[in-house]
Tab-separated table of C-alpha atoms in Angstrom:
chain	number	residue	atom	x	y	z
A	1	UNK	CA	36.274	11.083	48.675
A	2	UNK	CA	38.181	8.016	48.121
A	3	UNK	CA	38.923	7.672	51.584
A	4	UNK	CA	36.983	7.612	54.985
A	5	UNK	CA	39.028	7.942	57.983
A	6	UNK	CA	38.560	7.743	61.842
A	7	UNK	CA	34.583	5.828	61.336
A	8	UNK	CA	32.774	3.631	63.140
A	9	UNK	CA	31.592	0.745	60.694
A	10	UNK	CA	28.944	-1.865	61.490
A	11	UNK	CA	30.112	-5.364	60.831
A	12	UNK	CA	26.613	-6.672	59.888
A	13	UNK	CA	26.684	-5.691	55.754
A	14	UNK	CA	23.225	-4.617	54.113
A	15	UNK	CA	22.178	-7.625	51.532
A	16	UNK	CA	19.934	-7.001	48.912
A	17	UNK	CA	18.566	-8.445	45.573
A	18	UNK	CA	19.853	-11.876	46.091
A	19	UNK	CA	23.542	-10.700	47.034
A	20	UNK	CA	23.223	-8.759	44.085
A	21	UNK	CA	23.612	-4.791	45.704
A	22	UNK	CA	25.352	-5.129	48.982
A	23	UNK	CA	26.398	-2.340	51.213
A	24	UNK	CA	27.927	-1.502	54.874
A	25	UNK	CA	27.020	1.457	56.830
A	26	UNK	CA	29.196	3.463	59.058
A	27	UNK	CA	29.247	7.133	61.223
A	28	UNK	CA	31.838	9.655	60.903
A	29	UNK	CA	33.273	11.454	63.362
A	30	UNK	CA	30.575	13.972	63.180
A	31	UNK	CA	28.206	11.062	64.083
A	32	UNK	CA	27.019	11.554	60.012
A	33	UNK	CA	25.149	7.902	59.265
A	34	UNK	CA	26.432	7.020	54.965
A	35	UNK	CA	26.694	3.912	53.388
A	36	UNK	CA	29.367	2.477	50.763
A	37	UNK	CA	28.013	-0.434	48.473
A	38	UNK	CA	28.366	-2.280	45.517
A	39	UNK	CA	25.501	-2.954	42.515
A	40	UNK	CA	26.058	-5.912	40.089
A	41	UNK	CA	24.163	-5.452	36.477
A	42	UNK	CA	20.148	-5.030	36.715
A	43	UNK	CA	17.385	-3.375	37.557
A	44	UNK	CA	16.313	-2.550	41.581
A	45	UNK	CA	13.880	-0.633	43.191
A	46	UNK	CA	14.511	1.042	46.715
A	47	UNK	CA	12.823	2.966	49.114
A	48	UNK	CA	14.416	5.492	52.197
A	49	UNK	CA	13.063	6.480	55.657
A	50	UNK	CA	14.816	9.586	55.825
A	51	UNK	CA	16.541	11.616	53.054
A	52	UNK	CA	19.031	10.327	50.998
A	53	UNK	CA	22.443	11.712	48.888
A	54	UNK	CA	23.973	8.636	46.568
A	55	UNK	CA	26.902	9.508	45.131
A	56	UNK	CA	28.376	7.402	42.373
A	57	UNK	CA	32.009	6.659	42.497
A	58	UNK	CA	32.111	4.050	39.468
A	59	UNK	CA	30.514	2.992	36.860
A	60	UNK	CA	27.123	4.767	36.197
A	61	UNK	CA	23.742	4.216	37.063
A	62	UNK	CA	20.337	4.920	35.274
A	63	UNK	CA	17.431	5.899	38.284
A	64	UNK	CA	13.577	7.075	37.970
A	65	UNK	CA	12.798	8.937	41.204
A	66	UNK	CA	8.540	8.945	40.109
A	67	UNK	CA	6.681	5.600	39.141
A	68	UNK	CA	6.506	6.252	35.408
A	69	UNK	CA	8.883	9.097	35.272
A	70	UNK	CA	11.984	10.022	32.962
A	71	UNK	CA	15.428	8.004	33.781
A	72	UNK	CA	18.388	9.970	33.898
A	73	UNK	CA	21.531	8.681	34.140
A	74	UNK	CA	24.592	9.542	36.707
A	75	UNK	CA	28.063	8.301	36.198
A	76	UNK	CA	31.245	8.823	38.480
A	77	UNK	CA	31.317	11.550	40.246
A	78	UNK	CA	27.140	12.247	40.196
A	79	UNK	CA	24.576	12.298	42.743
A	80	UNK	CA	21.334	12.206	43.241
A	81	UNK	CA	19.039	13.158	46.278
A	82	UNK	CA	15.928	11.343	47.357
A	83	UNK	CA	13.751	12.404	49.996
A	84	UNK	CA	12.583	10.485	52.578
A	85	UNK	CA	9.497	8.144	52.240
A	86	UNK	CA	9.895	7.845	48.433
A	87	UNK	CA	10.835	4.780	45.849
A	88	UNK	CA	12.760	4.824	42.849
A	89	UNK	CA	13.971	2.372	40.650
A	90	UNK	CA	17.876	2.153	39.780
A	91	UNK	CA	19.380	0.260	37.165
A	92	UNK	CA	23.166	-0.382	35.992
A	93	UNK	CA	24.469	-2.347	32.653
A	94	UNK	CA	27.778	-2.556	34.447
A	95	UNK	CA	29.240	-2.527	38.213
A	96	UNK	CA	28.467	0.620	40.163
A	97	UNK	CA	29.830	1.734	43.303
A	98	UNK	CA	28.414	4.350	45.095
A	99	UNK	CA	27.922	6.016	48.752
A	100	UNK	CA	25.135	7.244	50.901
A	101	UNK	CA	24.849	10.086	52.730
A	102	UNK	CA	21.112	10.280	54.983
A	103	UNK	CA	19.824	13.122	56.968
């Protein structure tokens, strides 16, 4: 996956956290809705509308998918799902890029 070809890509980017996790979505050609962003160090917490696949492709990432739960940690080439109408909280020591996929 280190390239997308043939998308449509919204020019508006997705700001969050003070600049600090930015993102811009696009469609394939299959009309599939993902994202590609960028998280600088901390700690975030997110919530999704509809189901969610976030794939890391750098750095890793430490998430909690239950208020209170274990975190488990994901590094390149890991992925976590989140289904829709749930928060979790993310957190990275370094920069982590990842990508979206929603249904």
């Amino acid at each position: 996956m280190d390239v997308f070809k043939a998308v449509d890509m919204a020019v508006k980017g997705n700001i969050y956290e003070d600049g600090k996790v930015t993102s811009r979505t696009f469609w394939t050609s299959e009309g599939e809705r993902k994202t590609v962003g960028i998280m600088l160090p901390g700690s975030y917490s997110f919530s999704t509308s509809s189901n969610e696949k976030m794939e890391i492709t750098n750095g890793s990432v430490e998430v909690q998918l239950a208020s209170g739960g274990e975190w488990t940690g994901y590094r390149e080439g890991g992925f976590f799902l989140v289904p829709a109408g749930v928060s979790f909280q993310i957190r990275c020591d370094g920069i982590a890029e990842y990508v979206c996929s929603y249904s």
